Short mmCIF file of C-alpha atoms in Angstrom, two decimals:
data_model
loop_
_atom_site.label_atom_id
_atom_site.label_comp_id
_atom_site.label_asym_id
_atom_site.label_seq_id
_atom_site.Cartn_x
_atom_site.Cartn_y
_atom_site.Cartn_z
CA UNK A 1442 4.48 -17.90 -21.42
CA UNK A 1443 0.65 -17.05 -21.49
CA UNK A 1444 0.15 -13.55 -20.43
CA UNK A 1445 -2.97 -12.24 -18.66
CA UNK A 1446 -4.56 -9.24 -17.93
CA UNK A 1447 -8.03 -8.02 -16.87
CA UNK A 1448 -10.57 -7.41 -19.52
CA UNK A 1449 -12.36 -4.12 -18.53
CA UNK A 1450 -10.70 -0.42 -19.12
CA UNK A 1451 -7.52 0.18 -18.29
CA UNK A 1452 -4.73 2.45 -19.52
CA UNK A 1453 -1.12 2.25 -20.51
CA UNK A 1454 0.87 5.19 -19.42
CA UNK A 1455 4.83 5.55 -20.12
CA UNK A 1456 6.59 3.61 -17.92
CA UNK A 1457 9.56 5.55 -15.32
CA UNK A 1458 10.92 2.45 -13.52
CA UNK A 1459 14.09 4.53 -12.94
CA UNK A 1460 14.59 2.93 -9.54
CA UNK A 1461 14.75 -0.66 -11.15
CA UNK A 1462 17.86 -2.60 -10.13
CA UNK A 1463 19.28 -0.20 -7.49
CA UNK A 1464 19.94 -3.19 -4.16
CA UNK A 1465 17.62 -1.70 -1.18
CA UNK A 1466 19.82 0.69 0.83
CA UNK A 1467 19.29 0.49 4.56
CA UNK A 1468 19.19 3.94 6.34
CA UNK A 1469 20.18 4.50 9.68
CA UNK A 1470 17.18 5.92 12.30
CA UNK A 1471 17.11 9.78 12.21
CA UNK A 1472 17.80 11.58 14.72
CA UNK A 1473 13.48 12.12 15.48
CA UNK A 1474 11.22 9.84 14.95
CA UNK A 1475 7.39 10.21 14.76
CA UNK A 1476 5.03 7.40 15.12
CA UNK A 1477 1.40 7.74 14.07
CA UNK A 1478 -1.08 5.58 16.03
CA UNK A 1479 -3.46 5.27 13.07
CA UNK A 1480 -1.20 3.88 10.27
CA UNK A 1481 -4.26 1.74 8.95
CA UNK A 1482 -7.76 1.01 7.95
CA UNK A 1483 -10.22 1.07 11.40
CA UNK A 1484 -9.65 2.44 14.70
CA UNK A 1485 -6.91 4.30 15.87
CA UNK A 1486 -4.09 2.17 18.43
CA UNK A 1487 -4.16 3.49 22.33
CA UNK A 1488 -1.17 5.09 23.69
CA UNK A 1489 0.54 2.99 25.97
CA UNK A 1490 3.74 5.63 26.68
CA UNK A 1491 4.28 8.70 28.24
CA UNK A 1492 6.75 11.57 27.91
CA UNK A 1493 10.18 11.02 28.99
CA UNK A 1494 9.81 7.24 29.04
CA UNK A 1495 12.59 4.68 27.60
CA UNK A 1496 11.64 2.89 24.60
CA UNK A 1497 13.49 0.05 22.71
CA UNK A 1498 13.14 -1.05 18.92
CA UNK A 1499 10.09 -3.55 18.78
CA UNK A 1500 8.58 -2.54 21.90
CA UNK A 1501 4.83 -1.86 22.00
CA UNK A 1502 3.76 1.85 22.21
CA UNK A 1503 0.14 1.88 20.85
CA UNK A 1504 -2.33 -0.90 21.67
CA UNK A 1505 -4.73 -2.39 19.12
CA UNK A 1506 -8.18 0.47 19.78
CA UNK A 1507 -11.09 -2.46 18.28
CA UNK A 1508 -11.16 -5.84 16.18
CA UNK A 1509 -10.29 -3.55 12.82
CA UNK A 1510 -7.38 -1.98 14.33
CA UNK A 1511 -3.69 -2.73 14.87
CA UNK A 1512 -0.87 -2.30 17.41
CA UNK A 1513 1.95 0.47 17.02
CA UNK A 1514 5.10 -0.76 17.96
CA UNK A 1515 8.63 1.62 18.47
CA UNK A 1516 10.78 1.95 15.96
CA UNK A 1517 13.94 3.27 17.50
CA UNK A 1518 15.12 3.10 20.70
CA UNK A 1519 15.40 6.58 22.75
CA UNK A 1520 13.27 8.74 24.73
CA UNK A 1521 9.49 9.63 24.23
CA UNK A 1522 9.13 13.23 23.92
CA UNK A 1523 5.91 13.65 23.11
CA UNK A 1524 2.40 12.08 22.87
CA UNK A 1525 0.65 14.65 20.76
CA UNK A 1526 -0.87 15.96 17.38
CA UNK A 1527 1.46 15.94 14.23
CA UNK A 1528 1.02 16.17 10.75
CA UNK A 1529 0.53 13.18 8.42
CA UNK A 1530 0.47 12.85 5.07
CA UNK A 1531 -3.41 13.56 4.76
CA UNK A 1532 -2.30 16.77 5.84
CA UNK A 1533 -4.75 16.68 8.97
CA UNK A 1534 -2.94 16.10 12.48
CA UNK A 1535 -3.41 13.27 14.27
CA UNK A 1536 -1.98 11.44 17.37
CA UNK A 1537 1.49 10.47 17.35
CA UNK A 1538 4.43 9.31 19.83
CA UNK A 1539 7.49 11.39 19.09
CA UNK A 1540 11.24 9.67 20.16
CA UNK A 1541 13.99 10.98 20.31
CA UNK A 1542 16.55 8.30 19.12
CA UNK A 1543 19.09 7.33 21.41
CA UNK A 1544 21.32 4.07 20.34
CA UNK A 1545 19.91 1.05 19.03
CA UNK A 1546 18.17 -1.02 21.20
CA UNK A 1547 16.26 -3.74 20.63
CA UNK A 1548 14.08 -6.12 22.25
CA UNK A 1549 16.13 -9.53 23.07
CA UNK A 1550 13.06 -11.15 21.39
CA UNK A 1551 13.64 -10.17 18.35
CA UNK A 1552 16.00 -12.39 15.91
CA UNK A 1553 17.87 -10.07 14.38
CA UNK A 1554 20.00 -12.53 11.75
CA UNK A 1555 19.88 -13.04 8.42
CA UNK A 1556 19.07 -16.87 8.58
CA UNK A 1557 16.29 -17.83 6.90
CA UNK A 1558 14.02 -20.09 9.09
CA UNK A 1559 11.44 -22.24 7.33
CA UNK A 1560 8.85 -25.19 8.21
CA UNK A 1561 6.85 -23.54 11.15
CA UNK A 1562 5.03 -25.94 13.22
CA UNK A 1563 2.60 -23.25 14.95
CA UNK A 1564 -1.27 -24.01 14.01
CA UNK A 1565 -3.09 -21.29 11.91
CA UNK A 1566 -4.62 -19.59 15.01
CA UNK A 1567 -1.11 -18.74 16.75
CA UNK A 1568 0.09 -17.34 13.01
CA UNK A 1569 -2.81 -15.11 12.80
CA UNK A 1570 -2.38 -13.93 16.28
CA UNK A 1571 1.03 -13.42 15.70
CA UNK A 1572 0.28 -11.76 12.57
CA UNK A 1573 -2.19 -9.37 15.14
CA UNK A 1574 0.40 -8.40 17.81
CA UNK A 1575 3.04 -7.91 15.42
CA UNK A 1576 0.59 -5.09 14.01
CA UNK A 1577 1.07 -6.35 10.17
CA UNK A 1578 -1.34 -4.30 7.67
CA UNK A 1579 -1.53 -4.86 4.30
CA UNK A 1580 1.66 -2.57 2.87
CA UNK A 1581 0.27 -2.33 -1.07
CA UNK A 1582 -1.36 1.11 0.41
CA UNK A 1583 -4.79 -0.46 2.14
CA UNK A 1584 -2.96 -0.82 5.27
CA UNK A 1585 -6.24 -3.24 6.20
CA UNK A 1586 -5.51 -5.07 8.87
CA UNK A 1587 -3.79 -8.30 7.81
CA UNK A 1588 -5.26 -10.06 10.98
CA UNK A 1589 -9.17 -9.29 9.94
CA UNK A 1590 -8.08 -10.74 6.54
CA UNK A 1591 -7.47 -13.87 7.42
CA UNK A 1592 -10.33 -14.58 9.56
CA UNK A 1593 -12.61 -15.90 7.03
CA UNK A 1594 -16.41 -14.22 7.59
CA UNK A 1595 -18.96 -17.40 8.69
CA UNK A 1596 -20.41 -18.23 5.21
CA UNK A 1597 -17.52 -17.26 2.46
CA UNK A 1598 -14.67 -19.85 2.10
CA UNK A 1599 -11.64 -19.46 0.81
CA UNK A 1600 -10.07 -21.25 -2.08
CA UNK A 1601 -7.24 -19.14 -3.51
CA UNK A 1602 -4.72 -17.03 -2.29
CA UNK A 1603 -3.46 -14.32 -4.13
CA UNK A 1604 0.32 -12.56 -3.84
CA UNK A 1605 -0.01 -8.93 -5.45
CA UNK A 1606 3.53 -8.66 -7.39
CA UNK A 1607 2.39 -6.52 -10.04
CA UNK A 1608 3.14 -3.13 -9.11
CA UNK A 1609 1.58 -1.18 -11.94
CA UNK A 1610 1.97 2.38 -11.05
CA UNK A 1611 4.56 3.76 -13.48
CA UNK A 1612 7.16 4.92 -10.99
CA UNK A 1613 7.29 2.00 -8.18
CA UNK A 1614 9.83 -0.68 -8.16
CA UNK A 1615 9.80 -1.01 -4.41
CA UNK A 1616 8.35 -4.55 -4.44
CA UNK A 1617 9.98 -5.49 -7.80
CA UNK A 1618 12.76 -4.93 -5.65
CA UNK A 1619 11.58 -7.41 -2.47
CA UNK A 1620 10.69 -10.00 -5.18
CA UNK A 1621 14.74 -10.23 -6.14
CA UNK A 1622 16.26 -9.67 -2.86
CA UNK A 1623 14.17 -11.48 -0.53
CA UNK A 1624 12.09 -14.30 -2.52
CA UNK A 1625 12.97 -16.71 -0.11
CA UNK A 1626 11.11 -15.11 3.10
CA UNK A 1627 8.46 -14.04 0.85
CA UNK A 1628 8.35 -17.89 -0.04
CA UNK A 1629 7.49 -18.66 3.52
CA UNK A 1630 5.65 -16.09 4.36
CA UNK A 1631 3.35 -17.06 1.66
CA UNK A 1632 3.54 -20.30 3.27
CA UNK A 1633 2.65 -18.65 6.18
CA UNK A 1634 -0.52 -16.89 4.43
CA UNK A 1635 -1.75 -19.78 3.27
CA UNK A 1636 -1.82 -21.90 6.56
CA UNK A 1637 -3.32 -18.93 8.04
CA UNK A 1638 -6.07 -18.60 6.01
CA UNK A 1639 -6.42 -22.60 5.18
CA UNK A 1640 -5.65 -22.61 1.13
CA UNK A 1641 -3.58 -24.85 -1.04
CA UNK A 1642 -3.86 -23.17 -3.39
CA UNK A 1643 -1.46 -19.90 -3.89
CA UNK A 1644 -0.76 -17.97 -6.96
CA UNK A 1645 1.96 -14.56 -7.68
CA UNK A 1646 1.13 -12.08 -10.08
CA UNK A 1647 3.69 -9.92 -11.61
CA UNK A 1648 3.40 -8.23 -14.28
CA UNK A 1649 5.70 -8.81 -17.15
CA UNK A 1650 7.77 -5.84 -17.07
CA UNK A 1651 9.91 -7.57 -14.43
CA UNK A 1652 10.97 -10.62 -16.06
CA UNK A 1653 13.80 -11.25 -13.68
CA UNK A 1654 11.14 -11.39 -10.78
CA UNK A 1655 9.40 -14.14 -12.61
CA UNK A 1656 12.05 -15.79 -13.10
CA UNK A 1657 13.75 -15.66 -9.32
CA UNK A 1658 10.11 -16.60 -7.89
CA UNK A 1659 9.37 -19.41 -9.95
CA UNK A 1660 12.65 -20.90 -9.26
CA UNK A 1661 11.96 -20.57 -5.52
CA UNK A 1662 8.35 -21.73 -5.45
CA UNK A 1663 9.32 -25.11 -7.67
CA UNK A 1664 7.41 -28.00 -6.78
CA UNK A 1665 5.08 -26.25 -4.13
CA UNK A 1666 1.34 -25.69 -4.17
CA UNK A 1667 2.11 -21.70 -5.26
CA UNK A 1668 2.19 -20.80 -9.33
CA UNK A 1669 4.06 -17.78 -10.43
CA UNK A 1670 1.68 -16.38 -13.48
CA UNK A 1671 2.92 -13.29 -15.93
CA UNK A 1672 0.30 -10.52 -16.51
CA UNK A 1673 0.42 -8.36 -19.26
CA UNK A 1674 1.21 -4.18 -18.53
CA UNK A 1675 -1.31 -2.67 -17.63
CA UNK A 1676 -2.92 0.02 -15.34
CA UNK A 1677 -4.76 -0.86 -12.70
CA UNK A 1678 -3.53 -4.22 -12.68
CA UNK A 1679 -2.61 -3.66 -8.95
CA UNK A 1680 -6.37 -3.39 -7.64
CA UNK A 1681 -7.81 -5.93 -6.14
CA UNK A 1682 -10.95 -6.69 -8.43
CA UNK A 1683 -8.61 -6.44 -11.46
CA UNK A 1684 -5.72 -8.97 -10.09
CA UNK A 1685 -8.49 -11.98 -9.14
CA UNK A 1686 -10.08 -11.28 -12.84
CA UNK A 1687 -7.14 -11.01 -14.81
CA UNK A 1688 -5.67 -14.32 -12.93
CA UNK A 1689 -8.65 -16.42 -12.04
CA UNK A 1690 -11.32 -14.91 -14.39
CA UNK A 1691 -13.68 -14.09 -11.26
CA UNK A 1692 -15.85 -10.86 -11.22
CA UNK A 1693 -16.00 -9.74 -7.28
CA UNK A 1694 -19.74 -7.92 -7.43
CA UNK A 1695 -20.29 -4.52 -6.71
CA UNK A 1696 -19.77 -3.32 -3.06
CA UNK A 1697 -18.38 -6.72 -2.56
CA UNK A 1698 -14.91 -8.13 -1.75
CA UNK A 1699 -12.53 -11.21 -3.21
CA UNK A 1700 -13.64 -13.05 -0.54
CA UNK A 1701 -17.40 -13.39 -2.26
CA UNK A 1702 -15.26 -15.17 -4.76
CA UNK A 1703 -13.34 -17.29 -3.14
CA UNK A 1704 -10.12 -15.58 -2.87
CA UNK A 1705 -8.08 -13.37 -0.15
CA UNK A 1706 -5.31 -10.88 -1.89
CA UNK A 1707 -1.74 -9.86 0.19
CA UNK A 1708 0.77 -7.46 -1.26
CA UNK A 1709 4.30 -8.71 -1.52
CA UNK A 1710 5.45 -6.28 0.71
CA UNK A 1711 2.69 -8.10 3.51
CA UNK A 1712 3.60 -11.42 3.31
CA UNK A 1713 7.41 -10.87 3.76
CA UNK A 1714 6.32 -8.74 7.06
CA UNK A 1715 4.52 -11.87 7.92
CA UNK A 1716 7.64 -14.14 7.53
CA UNK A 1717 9.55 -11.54 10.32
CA UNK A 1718 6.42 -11.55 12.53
CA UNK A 1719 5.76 -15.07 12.89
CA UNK A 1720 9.96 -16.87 11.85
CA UNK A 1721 11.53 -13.65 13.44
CA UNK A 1722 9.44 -12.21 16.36
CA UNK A 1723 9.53 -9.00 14.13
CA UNK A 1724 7.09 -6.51 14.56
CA UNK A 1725 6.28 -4.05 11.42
CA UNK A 1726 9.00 -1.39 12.58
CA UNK A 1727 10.45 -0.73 8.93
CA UNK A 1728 9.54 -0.98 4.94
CA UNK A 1729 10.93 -0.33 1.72
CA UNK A 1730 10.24 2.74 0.22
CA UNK A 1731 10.57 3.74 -3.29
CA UNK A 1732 12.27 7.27 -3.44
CA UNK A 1733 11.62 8.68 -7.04
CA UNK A 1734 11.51 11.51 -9.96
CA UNK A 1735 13.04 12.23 -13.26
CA UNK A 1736 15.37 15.74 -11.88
CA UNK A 1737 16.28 13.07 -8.44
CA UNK A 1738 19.96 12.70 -8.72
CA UNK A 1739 19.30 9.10 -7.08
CA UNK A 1740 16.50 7.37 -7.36
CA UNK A 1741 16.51 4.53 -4.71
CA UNK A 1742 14.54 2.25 -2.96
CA UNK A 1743 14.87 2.53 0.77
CA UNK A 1744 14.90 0.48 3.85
CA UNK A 1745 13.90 2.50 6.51
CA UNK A 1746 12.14 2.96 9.78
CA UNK A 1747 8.53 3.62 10.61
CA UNK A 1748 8.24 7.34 11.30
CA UNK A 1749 11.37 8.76 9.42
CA UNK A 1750 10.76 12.16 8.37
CA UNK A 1751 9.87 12.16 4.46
CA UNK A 1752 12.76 15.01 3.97
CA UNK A 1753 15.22 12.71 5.58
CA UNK A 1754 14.25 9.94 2.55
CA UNK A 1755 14.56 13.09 -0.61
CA UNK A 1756 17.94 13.76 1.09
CA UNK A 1757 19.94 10.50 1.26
CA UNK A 1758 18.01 10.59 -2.68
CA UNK A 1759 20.23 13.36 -3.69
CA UNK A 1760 18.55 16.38 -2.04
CA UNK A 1761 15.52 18.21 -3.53
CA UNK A 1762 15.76 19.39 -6.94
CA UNK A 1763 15.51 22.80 -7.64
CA UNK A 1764 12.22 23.10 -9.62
CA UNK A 1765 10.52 20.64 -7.81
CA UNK A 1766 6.74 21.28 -7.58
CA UNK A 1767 5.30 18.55 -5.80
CA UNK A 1768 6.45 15.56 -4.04
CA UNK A 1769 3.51 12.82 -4.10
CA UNK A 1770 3.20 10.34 -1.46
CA UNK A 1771 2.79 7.33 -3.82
CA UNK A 1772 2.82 7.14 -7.33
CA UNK A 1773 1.84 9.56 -10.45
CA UNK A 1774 -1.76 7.71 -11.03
CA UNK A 1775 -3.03 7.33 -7.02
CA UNK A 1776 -0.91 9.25 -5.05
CA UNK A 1777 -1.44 12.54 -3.53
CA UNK A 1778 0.76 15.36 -2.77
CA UNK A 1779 2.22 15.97 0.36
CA UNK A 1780 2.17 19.77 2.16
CA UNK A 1781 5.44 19.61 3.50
CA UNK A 1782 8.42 17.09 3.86
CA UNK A 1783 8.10 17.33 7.72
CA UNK A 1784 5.74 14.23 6.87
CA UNK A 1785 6.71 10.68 8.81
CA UNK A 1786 6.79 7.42 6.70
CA UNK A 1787 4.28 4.82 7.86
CA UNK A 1788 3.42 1.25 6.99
CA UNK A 1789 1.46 2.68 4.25
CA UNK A 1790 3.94 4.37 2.30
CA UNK A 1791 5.08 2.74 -0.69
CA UNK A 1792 7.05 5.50 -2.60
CA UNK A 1793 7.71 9.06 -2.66
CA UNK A 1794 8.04 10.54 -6.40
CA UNK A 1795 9.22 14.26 -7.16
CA UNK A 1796 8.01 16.27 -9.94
CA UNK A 1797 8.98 19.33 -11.74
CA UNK A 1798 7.29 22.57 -12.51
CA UNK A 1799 6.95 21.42 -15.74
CA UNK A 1800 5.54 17.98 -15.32
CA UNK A 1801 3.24 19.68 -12.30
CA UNK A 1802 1.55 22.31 -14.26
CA UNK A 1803 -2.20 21.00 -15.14
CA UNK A 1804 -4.02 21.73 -18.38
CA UNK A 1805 -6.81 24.00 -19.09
CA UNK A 1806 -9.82 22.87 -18.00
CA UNK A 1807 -11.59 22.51 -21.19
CA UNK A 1808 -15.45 21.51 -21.56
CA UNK A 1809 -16.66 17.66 -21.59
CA UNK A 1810 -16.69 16.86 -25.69
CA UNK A 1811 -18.70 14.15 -24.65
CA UNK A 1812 -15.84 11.91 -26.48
CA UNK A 1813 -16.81 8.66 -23.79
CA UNK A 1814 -13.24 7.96 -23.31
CA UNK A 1815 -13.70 8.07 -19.66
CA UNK A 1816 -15.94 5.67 -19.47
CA UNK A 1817 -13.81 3.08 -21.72
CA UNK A 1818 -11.06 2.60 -19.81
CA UNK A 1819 -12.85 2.76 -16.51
CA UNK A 1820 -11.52 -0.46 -14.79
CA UNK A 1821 -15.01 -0.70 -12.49
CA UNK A 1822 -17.40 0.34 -15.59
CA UNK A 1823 -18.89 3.29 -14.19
CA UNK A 1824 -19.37 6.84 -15.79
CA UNK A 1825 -16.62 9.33 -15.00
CA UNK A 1826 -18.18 12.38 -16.63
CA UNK A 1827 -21.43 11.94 -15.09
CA UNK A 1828 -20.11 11.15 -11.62
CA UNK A 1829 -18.08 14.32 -11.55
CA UNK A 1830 -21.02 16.52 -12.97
CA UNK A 1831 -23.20 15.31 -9.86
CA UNK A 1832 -20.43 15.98 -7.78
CA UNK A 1833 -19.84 19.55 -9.18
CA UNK A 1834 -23.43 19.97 -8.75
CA UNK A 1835 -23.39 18.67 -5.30
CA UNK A 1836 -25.95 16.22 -6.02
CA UNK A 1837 -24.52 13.48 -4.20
CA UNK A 1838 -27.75 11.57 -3.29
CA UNK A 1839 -27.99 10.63 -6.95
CA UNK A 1840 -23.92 9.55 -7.15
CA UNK A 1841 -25.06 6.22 -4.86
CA UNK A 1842 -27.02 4.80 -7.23
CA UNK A 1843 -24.42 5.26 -9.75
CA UNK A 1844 -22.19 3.10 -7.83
CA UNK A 1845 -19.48 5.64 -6.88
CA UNK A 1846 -18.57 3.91 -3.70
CA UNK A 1847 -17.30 1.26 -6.57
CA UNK A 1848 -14.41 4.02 -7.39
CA UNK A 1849 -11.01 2.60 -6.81
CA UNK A 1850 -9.54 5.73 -7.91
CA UNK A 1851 -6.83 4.44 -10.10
CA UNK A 1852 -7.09 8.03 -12.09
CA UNK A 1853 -7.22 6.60 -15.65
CA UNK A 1854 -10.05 8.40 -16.43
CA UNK A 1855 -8.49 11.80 -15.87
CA UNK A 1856 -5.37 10.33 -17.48
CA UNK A 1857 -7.39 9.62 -20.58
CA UNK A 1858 -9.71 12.84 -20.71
CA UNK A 1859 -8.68 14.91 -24.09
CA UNK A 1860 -10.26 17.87 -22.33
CA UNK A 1861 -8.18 17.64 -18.70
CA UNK A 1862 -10.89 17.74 -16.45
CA UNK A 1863 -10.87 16.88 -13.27
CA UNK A 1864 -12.86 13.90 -13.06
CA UNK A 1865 -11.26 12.26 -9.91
CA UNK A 1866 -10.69 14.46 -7.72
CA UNK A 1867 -14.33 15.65 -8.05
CA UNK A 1868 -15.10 11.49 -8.07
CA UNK A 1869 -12.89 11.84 -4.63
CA UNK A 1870 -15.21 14.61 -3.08
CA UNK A 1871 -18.76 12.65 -4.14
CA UNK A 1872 -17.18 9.61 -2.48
CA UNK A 1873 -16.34 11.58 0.78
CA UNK A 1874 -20.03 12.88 1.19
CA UNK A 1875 -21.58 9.51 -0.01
CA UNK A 1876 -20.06 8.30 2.83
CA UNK A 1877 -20.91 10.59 4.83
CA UNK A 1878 -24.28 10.01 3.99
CA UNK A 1879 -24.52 6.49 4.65
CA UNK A 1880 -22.98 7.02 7.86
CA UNK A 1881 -25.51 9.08 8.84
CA UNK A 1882 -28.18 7.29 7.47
CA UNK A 1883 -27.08 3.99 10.03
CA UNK A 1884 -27.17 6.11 12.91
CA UNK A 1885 -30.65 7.27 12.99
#
């Protein structure tokens, strides 16, 4: 088989897939839960509880708050306790629904079974409205709403869809894991995708690191409209711009999206939501969660509900290591450390990786050698260096021009940099007040 990749930067760090072939444990609900109302790109959902009401498992607690926004649905049955500020994992509070579980309850709409129901007859507007209440987002770590996706702007078309399988960050195997347990939803809710957004033409791409994945979703897209197409390893391969150039050879232009190009990109992890939402009545209540780290006497990946505290996740893992120094929210390359473990899981969170002492201490901070290593294996061909010397400088008028909105923050350049510095979190910081910038800018 014919491997592809994409053809700028890139980086190839050592691969910790110690997760890889564990089955996806389910865990029970925890004992608290606590529900964010803005688990995604866009405005915030509207509370539609109050303290000391009932809730059941499905039932709608936070109401869609604009067109780029999403509902908030329960994810336990029990009582509301409160509707109030908590800590997420940006480490800011924000508005949340707190429940305390009681039983399991669910809403009698709901099918619960494992039978696999195929060959919907609804037309594509009920599937993306469906899609909408069901509050689906796009679970690769966007969290866009998967609704807005799939209404095509007036002007762009759509020719291909794209399934992200690829999972390139070094730790993940959460959807590695989805591919080889549940290929069959994921099937239809490709299916599903693809009458939504009115394509026949569908393509998976995995990279090759999980051969049995290629293998299992070949076999169960045989003789349909959707190709199954092996990528070589490689770092970013996960973004966006890199998976529509490595598998259809299309450049999406700066500040632009795959749509300019003919193509609309889904996670894995999306499109099996999508099956439960539109075969199931499902809303997004749960996801699996990669729970990961060299000193973790368990590495798993996790079913579990929306708004389980993190710490409940690191202890049905083993418990936390004694010389752990940082838990990240997501993997080594993008992820971010969390403050505390008192941190709920939400649609967005695709794994959870501890590190030790030893793996957490950074380098000296040496001077820029000038070696241009940053700026070969940037995947978006920009200039590292000279983006986070602006930044340092606070001259971040002069970082728009240099296209640092274009950033996906994938980290390889501070992976690569002989000298450690800091490039992306300063990168990070110029984006931040770019944006705040251009914000201001529109409203005068």
């Amino acid at each position: 088989m014919s491997l592809r990749t994409f053809s700028r930067g890139g980086v190839h760090p050592p691969e910790h897939k110690l997760s890889a072939g564990n089955k996806i444990k389910e865990l029970p609900p925890p004992e608290i839960v606590v529900i964010p109302v803005s688990q995604h790109l866009g405005a915030p959902a509207k509370v539609l509880v109050n303290r000391g009401e009932q809730v059941k498992v499905g039932q709608l607690i936070a109401e869609s708050g604009g067109f780029v926004s999403t509902n908030i649905h329960s994810s336990v049955s029990g009582k509301v306790l409160k509707v109030d500020e908590f800590m997420d994992s940006s480490g800011y509070r924000k508005m949340a629904v707190q429940i305390q579980v009681e039983g399991d309850e669910w809403l009698e709409t709901i099918d619960r079974s494992d039978d696999l129901v195929r060959n919907s007859v609804l037309p594509a507007e009920d599937i993306r409205k469906k899609i909408l209440e069901a509050g689906i987002v796009g679970l690769g770590g966007a969290t866009f709403p998967t609704h807005v996706k799939l209404m095509v702007p007036q002007g762009k078309t759509a020719e291909y869809l794209i399934i992200n399988g690829v999972e390139c960050e070094p730790y993940l195997t959460a959807d590695h894991s989805l591919m080889l347990e549940r290929s069959e939803e994921l099937f239809s809710g490709i299916q599903l995708l693809m009458k939504g957004l009115g394509v026949e033409k569908a393509i998976i791409g995995i990279e090759n690191n999980k051969p049995d994945a290629i293998e299992k979703m070949k076999k169960v897209v045989e003789g349909s409209r959707i190709r199954v197409q092996g990528l070589k390893v490689k770092y970013p391969q996960g973004g966006e711009k890199q998976l529509v150039q490595a598998l259809l050879k299309r450049e999406v232009p700066s500040g632009g999206l795959p749509i300019d190009v003919g193509v609309v990109v889904f996670n894995v992890g999306t499109a099996l939501a999508v099956y439960e939402a539109v075969m199931k009545n499902r809303p997004l209540i749960d996801r699996v969660v990669t729970v990961t780290g060299k000193s973790l006497k368990k590495p798993s990946n996790f079913l579990v509900r929306i708004g389980t505290p993190v710490s409940v996740l690191v202890k049905e893992a083993g418990g936390l290591p004694e010389h752990t120094a940082k838990v990240i929210n997501g993997g080594p390359m993008m992820g971010k450390a969390f403050s505390t473990l008192d941190i709920p899981v939400v649609k967005g969170s695709s794994g959870i990786l501890l590190i030790d002492e030893q793996e957490a201490r950074r380098k000296e901070v040496k001077p820029c050698i000038r070696c241009t290593k940053c700026l070969s294996v940037c995947p978006m061909g920009l200039e590292p260096y000279l983006l986070m010397n602006l930044s340092e400088k606070s001259l971040f008028e002069r970082m728009e021009p240099e296209k640092v909105l274009d950033c996906i923050e994938c980290g390889s350049c501070s992976y690569t940099c002989p000298s450690s510095r800091p490039l992306l979190d300063y990168i990070r910081l110029g984006k931040a007040e770019v944006g705040k910038i251009k914000r201001a800018r529109k409203a005068v």
